[in-house]
PDB file of C-alpha atoms in Angstrom:
ATOM      1  CA  ASP A   1      43.050 -74.169  32.302  1.00 67.00           C
ATOM      2  CA  GLY A   2      42.598 -74.089  28.546  1.00 73.00           C
ATOM      3  CA  GLY A   3      43.550 -70.970  26.726  1.00 94.00           C
ATOM      4  CA  ILE A   4      45.968 -69.063  24.546  1.00 97.00           C
ATOM      5  CA  THR A   5      49.363 -67.964  25.794  1.00 97.00           C
ATOM      6  CA  GLN A   6      51.257 -65.156  24.124  1.00 98.00           C
ATOM      7  CA  SER A   7      54.815 -64.215  24.955  1.00 96.00           C
ATOM      8  CA  PRO A   8      56.497 -61.934  25.601  1.00 96.00           C
ATOM      9  CA  LYS A   9      53.945 -59.449  26.979  1.00 96.00           C
ATOM     10  CA  TYR A  10      56.257 -56.520  26.224  1.00 96.00           C
ATOM     11  CA  LEU A  11      59.096 -56.441  23.709  1.00 94.00           C
ATOM     12  CA  PHE A  12      61.507 -53.733  22.660  1.00 94.00           C
ATOM     13  CA  ARG A  13      63.401 -53.925  19.412  1.00 90.00           C
ATOM     14  CA  LYS A  14      65.949 -51.833  17.597  1.00 90.00           C
ATOM     15  CA  GLU A  15      65.275 -50.874  14.019  1.00 88.00           C
ATOM     16  CA  GLY A  16      66.512 -53.469  11.566  1.00 88.00           C
ATOM     17  CA  GLN A  17      66.023 -56.439  13.874  1.00 91.00           C
ATOM     18  CA  ASN A  18      63.621 -59.313  13.347  1.00 94.00           C
ATOM     19  CA  VAL A  19      61.545 -60.420  16.331  1.00 95.00           C
ATOM     20  CA  THR A  20      59.344 -63.449  16.884  1.00 97.00           C
ATOM     21  CA  LEU A  21      56.164 -63.408  18.950  1.00 98.00           C
ATOM     22  CA  SER A  22      55.036 -66.700  20.410  1.00 98.00           C
ATOM     23  CA  CYS A  23      51.445 -67.991  20.471  1.00 98.00           C
ATOM     24  CA  GLU A  24      50.498 -71.346  21.988  1.00 98.00           C
ATOM     25  CA  GLN A  25      47.008 -72.771  22.514  1.00 97.00           C
ATOM     26  CA  ASN A  26      45.781 -75.847  24.367  1.00 95.00           C
ATOM     27  CA  LEU A  27      42.166 -75.601  23.225  1.00 93.00           C
ATOM     28  CA  ASN A  28      42.657 -78.176  20.452  1.00 92.00           C
ATOM     29  CA  HIS A  29      41.516 -75.564  17.964  1.00 92.00           C
ATOM     30  CA  ASP A  30      42.255 -75.986  14.257  1.00 91.00           C
ATOM     31  CA  ALA A  31      42.291 -72.320  13.224  1.00 93.00           C
ATOM     32  CA  MET A  32      44.665 -69.640  14.500  1.00 95.00           C
ATOM     33  CA  TYR A  33      45.027 -65.942  13.707  1.00 97.00           C
ATOM     34  CA  TRP A  34      47.294 -62.942  14.184  1.00 98.00           C
ATOM     35  CA  TYR A  35      45.859 -59.435  14.440  1.00 97.00           C
ATOM     36  CA  ARG A  36      47.514 -56.070  14.757  1.00 97.00           C
ATOM     37  CA  GLN A  37      45.883 -53.331  16.820  1.00 96.00           C
ATOM     38  CA  ASP A  38      46.704 -49.632  16.608  1.00 93.00           C
ATOM     39  CA  PRO A  39      44.874 -46.887  18.529  1.00 85.00           C
ATOM     40  CA  GLY A  40      41.565 -46.036  16.878  1.00 80.00           C
ATOM     41  CA  GLN A  41      42.003 -48.563  14.062  1.00 83.00           C
ATOM     42  CA  GLY A  42      40.365 -51.665  15.469  1.00 89.00           C
ATOM     43  CA  LEU A  43      41.770 -55.083  14.576  1.00 94.00           C
ATOM     44  CA  ARG A  44      43.594 -55.782  11.327  1.00 95.00           C
ATOM     45  CA  LEU A  45      44.245 -59.360  10.217  1.00 96.00           C
ATOM     46  CA  ILE A  46      47.878 -60.216   9.470  1.00 97.00           C
ATOM     47  CA  TYR A  47      47.825 -63.987   8.842  1.00 97.00           C
ATOM     48  CA  TYR A  48      45.573 -66.916   9.583  1.00 96.00           C
ATOM     49  CA  SER A  49      45.888 -70.680   9.489  1.00 95.00           C
ATOM     50  CA  GLN A  50      43.066 -73.176   9.179  1.00 91.00           C
ATOM     51  CA  ILE A  51      45.172 -76.329   9.528  1.00 91.00           C
ATOM     52  CA  VAL A  52      48.727 -77.396  10.262  1.00 94.00           C
ATOM     53  CA  ASN A  53      51.276 -76.599   7.547  1.00 95.00           C
ATOM     54  CA  ASP A  54      48.933 -74.163   5.823  1.00 95.00           C
ATOM     55  CA  PHE A  55      48.379 -70.422   6.279  1.00 96.00           C
ATOM     56  CA  GLN A  56      47.012 -67.471   4.316  1.00 96.00           C
ATOM     57  CA  LYS A  57      47.794 -63.777   4.193  1.00 97.00           C
ATOM     58  CA  GLY A  58      45.385 -61.374   5.762  1.00 95.00           C
ATOM     59  CA  ASP A  59      44.915 -57.689   4.996  1.00 93.00           C
ATOM     60  CA  ILE A  60      48.335 -56.472   6.164  1.00 96.00           C
ATOM     61  CA  ALA A  61      50.792 -59.375   5.712  1.00 97.00           C
ATOM     62  CA  GLU A  62      53.666 -57.347   4.247  1.00 96.00           C
ATOM     63  CA  GLY A  63      56.681 -57.374   6.549  1.00 96.00           C
ATOM     64  CA  TYR A  64      55.442 -60.356   8.579  1.00 97.00           C
ATOM     65  CA  SER A  65      55.922 -64.116   8.362  1.00 97.00           C
ATOM     66  CA  VAL A  66      54.384 -67.098  10.158  1.00 98.00           C
ATOM     67  CA  SER A  67      54.700 -70.865  10.431  1.00 97.00           C
ATOM     68  CA  ARG A  68      52.290 -73.580  11.527  1.00 97.00           C
ATOM     69  CA  GLU A  69      54.301 -76.724  12.156  1.00 97.00           C
ATOM     70  CA  LYS A  70      52.203 -77.848  15.118  1.00 97.00           C
ATOM     71  CA  LYS A  71      48.510 -77.512  15.826  1.00 96.00           C
ATOM     72  CA  GLU A  72      49.240 -75.797  19.135  1.00 97.00           C
ATOM     73  CA  SER A  73      51.665 -73.165  17.904  1.00 98.00           C
ATOM     74  CA  PHE A  74      51.497 -70.216  15.478  1.00 98.00           C
ATOM     75  CA  PRO A  75      54.505 -67.899  15.895  1.00 98.00           C
ATOM     76  CA  LEU A  76      54.660 -64.514  14.170  1.00 98.00           C
ATOM     77  CA  THR A  77      57.926 -62.971  12.988  1.00 97.00           C
ATOM     78  CA  VAL A  78      58.018 -59.220  12.534  1.00 96.00           C
ATOM     79  CA  THR A  79      60.774 -58.633  10.008  1.00 94.00           C
ATOM     80  CA  SER A  80      62.906 -55.575   9.386  1.00 89.00           C
ATOM     81  CA  ALA A  81      60.839 -55.010   6.225  1.00 89.00           C
ATOM     82  CA  GLN A  82      57.837 -53.968   8.349  1.00 89.00           C
ATOM     83  CA  LYS A  83      57.998 -50.179   8.181  1.00 88.00           C
ATOM     84  CA  ASN A  84      55.993 -49.353  11.279  1.00 91.00           C
ATOM     85  CA  PRO A  85      56.041 -52.357  13.615  1.00 93.00           C
ATOM     86  CA  THR A  86      55.242 -50.613  16.894  1.00 95.00           C
ATOM     87  CA  ALA A  87      51.801 -51.979  17.818  1.00 96.00           C
ATOM     88  CA  PHE A  88      49.800 -54.340  20.016  1.00 97.00           C
ATOM     89  CA  TYR A  89      49.649 -57.851  18.554  1.00 98.00           C
ATOM     90  CA  LEU A  90      46.854 -60.289  19.308  1.00 98.00           C
ATOM     91  CA  CYS A  91      46.768 -64.015  18.663  1.00 98.00           C
ATOM     92  CA  ALA A  92      43.439 -65.855  18.478  1.00 97.00           C
ATOM     93  CA  SER A  93      42.036 -69.276  17.738  1.00 95.00           C
ATOM     94  CA  SER A  94      38.728 -70.811  16.748  1.00 92.00           C
ATOM     95  CA  SER A  95      37.418 -74.318  16.757  1.00 85.00           C
ATOM     96  CA  GLY A  96      37.240 -74.888  13.012  1.00 65.00           C
ATOM     97  CA  THR A  97      35.369 -78.168  13.439  1.00 63.00           C
ATOM     98  CA  GLY A  98      31.677 -78.732  12.826  1.00 63.00           C
ATOM     99  CA  VAL A  99      29.933 -75.460  12.142  1.00 67.00           C
ATOM    100  CA  ASN A 100      32.478 -72.685  12.571  1.00 74.00           C
ATOM    101  CA  THR A 101      30.523 -69.811  14.117  1.00 84.00           C
ATOM    102  CA  GLY A 102      33.504 -67.476  13.965  1.00 85.00           C
ATOM    103  CA  GLU A 103      33.789 -67.136  17.729  1.00 92.00           C
ATOM    104  CA  LEU A 104      37.410 -66.279  18.509  1.00 94.00           C
ATOM    105  CA  PHE A 105      39.402 -66.916  21.670  1.00 95.00           C
ATOM    106  CA  PHE A 106      42.145 -64.361  22.236  1.00 97.00           C
ATOM    107  CA  GLY A 107      45.461 -64.295  24.035  1.00 97.00           C
ATOM    108  CA  GLU A 108      46.510 -61.435  26.304  1.00 97.00           C
ATOM    109  CA  GLY A 109      48.494 -59.700  23.589  1.00 97.00           C
ATOM    110  CA  SER A 110      52.101 -58.679  22.994  1.00 97.00           C
ATOM    111  CA  ARG A 111      53.142 -55.029  22.848  1.00 96.00           C
ATOM    112  CA  LEU A 112      56.063 -54.405  20.518  1.00 96.00           C
ATOM    113  CA  THR A 113      57.946 -51.132  20.638  1.00 95.00           C
ATOM    114  CA  VAL A 114      60.647 -50.255  18.141  1.00 91.00           C
ATOM    115  CA  LEU A 115      63.282 -47.926  19.543  1.00 86.00           C
TER     116      LEU A 115
ATOM    117  CA  ALA B   1      31.124 -59.706   1.912  1.00 80.00           C
ATOM    118  CA  GLN B   2      30.137 -58.403   5.304  1.00 84.00           C
ATOM    119  CA  SER B   3      30.723 -55.092   7.008  1.00 93.00           C
ATOM    120  CA  VAL B   4      30.212 -53.845  10.536  1.00 95.00           C
ATOM    121  CA  THR B   5      29.648 -50.247  11.624  1.00 96.00           C
ATOM    122  CA  GLN B   6      29.956 -49.166  15.215  1.00 96.00           C
ATOM    123  CA  LEU B   7      28.360 -45.781  15.090  1.00 93.00           C
ATOM    124  CA  ASP B   8      30.060 -44.241  18.115  1.00 95.00           C
ATOM    125  CA  SER B   9      33.810 -44.232  18.591  1.00 95.00           C
ATOM    126  CA  GLN B  10      33.458 -43.030  22.171  1.00 96.00           C
ATOM    127  CA  VAL B  11      30.568 -43.115  24.643  1.00 98.00           C
ATOM    128  CA  PRO B  12      30.947 -41.222  27.938  1.00 98.00           C
ATOM    129  CA  VAL B  13      28.428 -42.019  30.667  1.00 98.00           C
ATOM    130  CA  PHE B  14      28.060 -41.537  34.402  1.00 98.00           C
ATOM    131  CA  GLU B  15      28.182 -44.451  36.808  1.00 98.00           C
ATOM    132  CA  GLU B  16      24.799 -46.177  37.380  1.00 97.00           C
ATOM    133  CA  ALA B  17      23.349 -44.700  34.185  1.00 98.00           C
ATOM    134  CA  PRO B  18      22.091 -46.940  31.358  1.00 98.00           C
ATOM    135  CA  VAL B  19      24.149 -47.299  28.196  1.00 98.00           C
ATOM    136  CA  GLU B  20      23.634 -48.493  24.635  1.00 98.00           C
ATOM    137  CA  LEU B  21      26.486 -49.212  22.223  1.00 98.00           C
ATOM    138  CA  ARG B  22      25.311 -49.381  18.653  1.00 98.00           C
ATOM    139  CA  CYS B  23      26.283 -51.919  16.002  1.00 98.00           C
ATOM    140  CA  ASN B  24      24.927 -52.204  12.475  1.00 97.00           C
ATOM    141  CA  TYR B  25      26.016 -54.759   9.907  1.00 96.00           C
ATOM    142  CA  SER B  26      25.478 -55.549   6.259  1.00 94.00           C
ATOM    143  CA  SER B  27      25.400 -59.039   4.794  1.00 90.00           C
ATOM    144  CA  SER B  28      23.699 -60.855   1.940  1.00 87.00           C
ATOM    145  CA  VAL B  29      23.460 -64.067   4.003  1.00 87.00           C
ATOM    146  CA  SER B  30      22.487 -65.056   7.517  1.00 88.00           C
ATOM    147  CA  VAL B  31      25.040 -64.187  10.152  1.00 90.00           C
ATOM    148  CA  TYR B  32      26.307 -64.972  13.604  1.00 93.00           C
ATOM    149  CA  LEU B  33      26.899 -61.889  15.775  1.00 95.00           C
ATOM    150  CA  PHE B  34      29.277 -61.227  18.645  1.00 96.00           C
ATOM    151  CA  TRP B  35      30.258 -58.566  21.161  1.00 98.00           C
ATOM    152  CA  TYR B  36      33.720 -58.629  22.720  1.00 98.00           C
ATOM    153  CA  VAL B  37      35.205 -56.477  25.484  1.00 98.00           C
ATOM    154  CA  GLN B  38      38.831 -55.403  25.780  1.00 97.00           C
ATOM    155  CA  TYR B  39      40.270 -53.921  28.964  1.00 95.00           C
ATOM    156  CA  PRO B  40      43.460 -51.828  28.688  1.00 91.00           C
ATOM    157  CA  ASN B  41      46.520 -53.826  27.617  1.00 90.00           C
ATOM    158  CA  GLN B  42      44.585 -57.081  27.506  1.00 94.00           C
ATOM    159  CA  GLY B  43      43.140 -59.356  24.854  1.00 96.00           C
ATOM    160  CA  LEU B  44      39.502 -59.489  23.813  1.00 97.00           C
ATOM    161  CA  GLN B  45      37.011 -61.643  25.666  1.00 96.00           C
ATOM    162  CA  LEU B  46      33.545 -62.679  24.567  1.00 96.00           C
ATOM    163  CA  LEU B  47      30.645 -60.765  26.143  1.00 97.00           C
ATOM    164  CA  LEU B  48      27.814 -62.474  24.295  1.00 96.00           C
ATOM    165  CA  LYS B  49      26.846 -64.016  20.980  1.00 95.00           C
ATOM    166  CA  TYR B  50      23.798 -64.547  18.805  1.00 95.00           C
ATOM    167  CA  LEU B  51      23.744 -67.780  16.830  1.00 91.00           C
ATOM    168  CA  SER B  52      20.018 -68.530  16.502  1.00 88.00           C
ATOM    169  CA  GLY B  53      16.793 -68.596  18.497  1.00 89.00           C
ATOM    170  CA  SER B  54      15.756 -65.799  20.832  1.00 91.00           C
ATOM    171  CA  THR B  55      16.744 -62.400  19.535  1.00 92.00           C
ATOM    172  CA  LEU B  56      17.475 -61.115  23.042  1.00 96.00           C
ATOM    173  CA  VAL B  57      20.811 -62.411  24.193  1.00 96.00           C
ATOM    174  CA  LYS B  58      22.172 -62.099  27.709  1.00 96.00           C
ATOM    175  CA  GLY B  59      25.888 -62.074  28.396  1.00 95.00           C
ATOM    176  CA  ILE B  60      28.376 -61.649  31.176  1.00 94.00           C
ATOM    177  CA  ASN B  61      28.622 -58.660  33.522  1.00 93.00           C
ATOM    178  CA  GLY B  62      24.924 -57.756  33.103  1.00 96.00           C
ATOM    179  CA  PHE B  63      25.136 -56.902  29.400  1.00 97.00           C
ATOM    180  CA  GLU B  64      22.519 -57.884  26.853  1.00 98.00           C
ATOM    181  CA  ALA B  65      22.011 -57.361  23.134  1.00 98.00           C
ATOM    182  CA  GLU B  66      19.084 -57.591  20.766  1.00 96.00           C
ATOM    183  CA  PHE B  67      19.331 -58.921  17.232  1.00 96.00           C
ATOM    184  CA  ASN B  68      17.078 -56.967  14.864  1.00 95.00           C
ATOM    185  CA  LYS B  69      17.131 -58.591  11.453  1.00 92.00           C
ATOM    186  CA  SER B  70      14.988 -55.978   9.707  1.00 93.00           C
ATOM    187  CA  GLN B  71      17.257 -53.159  10.887  1.00 94.00           C
ATOM    188  CA  THR B  72      20.433 -55.282  10.632  1.00 95.00           C
ATOM    189  CA  SER B  73      21.432 -54.197  14.098  1.00 96.00           C
ATOM    190  CA  PHE B  74      22.853 -55.818  17.208  1.00 98.00           C
ATOM    191  CA  HIS B  75      22.999 -53.087  19.855  1.00 98.00           C
ATOM    192  CA  LEU B  76      24.569 -53.767  23.245  1.00 98.00           C
ATOM    193  CA  ARG B  77      22.860 -52.508  26.402  1.00 98.00           C
ATOM    194  CA  LYS B  78      23.372 -52.385  30.135  1.00 98.00           C
ATOM    195  CA  PRO B  79      20.803 -50.848  32.496  1.00 97.00           C
ATOM    196  CA  SER B  80      23.342 -49.556  35.034  1.00 98.00           C
ATOM    197  CA  VAL B  81      27.068 -49.264  34.364  1.00 98.00           C
ATOM    198  CA  HIS B  82      29.972 -49.426  36.797  1.00 97.00           C
ATOM    199  CA  ILE B  83      33.364 -47.776  36.694  1.00 97.00           C
ATOM    200  CA  SER B  84      34.789 -51.232  35.941  1.00 97.00           C
ATOM    201  CA  ASP B  85      32.871 -51.334  32.633  1.00 97.00           C
ATOM    202  CA  THR B  86      35.272 -48.749  31.208  1.00 97.00           C
ATOM    203  CA  ALA B  87      36.784 -50.595  28.239  1.00 97.00           C
ATOM    204  CA  GLU B  88      36.779 -50.953  24.444  1.00 97.00           C
ATOM    205  CA  TYR B  89      33.859 -52.884  22.967  1.00 98.00           C
ATOM    206  CA  PHE B  90      33.942 -54.610  19.593  1.00 97.00           C
ATOM    207  CA  CYS B  91      31.067 -55.913  17.511  1.00 97.00           C
ATOM    208  CA  ALA B  92      31.792 -58.753  15.063  1.00 96.00           C
ATOM    209  CA  VAL B  93      29.844 -60.655  12.398  1.00 94.00           C
ATOM    210  CA  ASN B  94      30.452 -63.971  10.675  1.00 91.00           C
ATOM    211  CA  PRO B  95      28.362 -65.507   7.880  1.00 87.00           C
ATOM    212  CA  SER B  96      26.468 -68.591   8.996  1.00 83.00           C
ATOM    213  CA  GLY B  97      27.971 -70.576   6.132  1.00 75.00           C
ATOM    214  CA  GLY B  98      31.058 -71.031   8.286  1.00 65.00           C
ATOM    215  CA  SER B  99      33.663 -68.513   7.197  1.00 72.00           C
ATOM    216  CA  TYR B 100      36.869 -68.607   9.165  1.00 77.00           C
ATOM    217  CA  ILE B 101      37.302 -64.841   9.113  1.00 87.00           C
ATOM    218  CA  PRO B 102      34.862 -62.782  11.165  1.00 91.00           C
ATOM    219  CA  THR B 103      34.531 -59.073  10.389  1.00 92.00           C
ATOM    220  CA  PHE B 104      35.103 -56.684  13.284  1.00 94.00           C
ATOM    221  CA  GLY B 105      33.872 -53.167  13.831  1.00 95.00           C
ATOM    222  CA  ARG B 106      36.374 -50.446  14.726  1.00 94.00           C
ATOM    223  CA  GLY B 107      35.367 -50.502  18.383  1.00 96.00           C
ATOM    224  CA  THR B 108      33.576 -48.196  20.825  1.00 97.00           C
ATOM    225  CA  SER B 109      35.350 -46.826  23.847  1.00 97.00           C
ATOM    226  CA  LEU B 110      32.996 -46.790  26.848  1.00 98.00           C
ATOM    227  CA  ILE B 111      34.140 -44.299  29.477  1.00 98.00           C
ATOM    228  CA  VAL B 112      32.294 -44.443  32.791  1.00 98.00           C
ATOM    229  CA  HIS B 113      32.639 -41.364  35.000  1.00 97.00           C
ATOM    230  CA  PRO B 114      32.050 -41.396  38.772  1.00 96.00           C
TER     231      PRO B 114
END
C-alpha cells in the first residue's frame, strides 16, 4: 500500500537532547512537509521541500533542522535549541507534478514528549 | 495571500442529528478547497475536495460540502451524525495557480453525544 510512514509513534526525550523523527513516503511525491500541532492551535508549518536537496523554512523553523537527500525521505531533527518541543508532529507529501492542487497526504504522526 | 476561518472551535451535537461545520476563506485568486478529518492521535485524512465543476461535493463517510463563491464559503454538512464522527475537522485552501503551501484553518472539534 502506498503511503507515508512516520516513526517513532511516541518518543520521550530529556531536555538538552536532539531527536530525529523519520518520515518515508512511497507515493513518488516530489513535495514533503513537516507540521507541528499543539492543542487548539491547528497546524503550523516547520519546513517543506519541493525537490531533492532543497528545502525552505516554514513559519516556525527555529530549533528544527531537516534534510532531503532522497525523494522518499524527509527526516526532522528537533534540536536542543527548540524551547518547547513537546508536541504532535505530522509529516505530509503532495504530488508536485502537473497542476499542484495542494492536496496533502499525511502520516500518522509522532508524539514527542520532553521530560 | 489566503486565509481560512473556521467559525466554530467546537460543535457539540447529539447522535443522528444534522451538523454543519462552517468554513470561510479569503483570496484574491481562484482556489482549491479541502476538508480533512483527524481522529485522536492520528494524522489527517482527506474528506472531500473542490477543484472545479459542480459546487456540491460529496465525500467519504456521508459528508458533503458546498462551494459558494459569492460568500467565499465551503461549509461541511452531514444529515445524520454517528458517535464515530467525533473528531477534529480542518478546512484548507490553496490558490489554483499551484502553490505548494495550502493554508489551513484552526480546526473544529465535532463532539457527538449519544
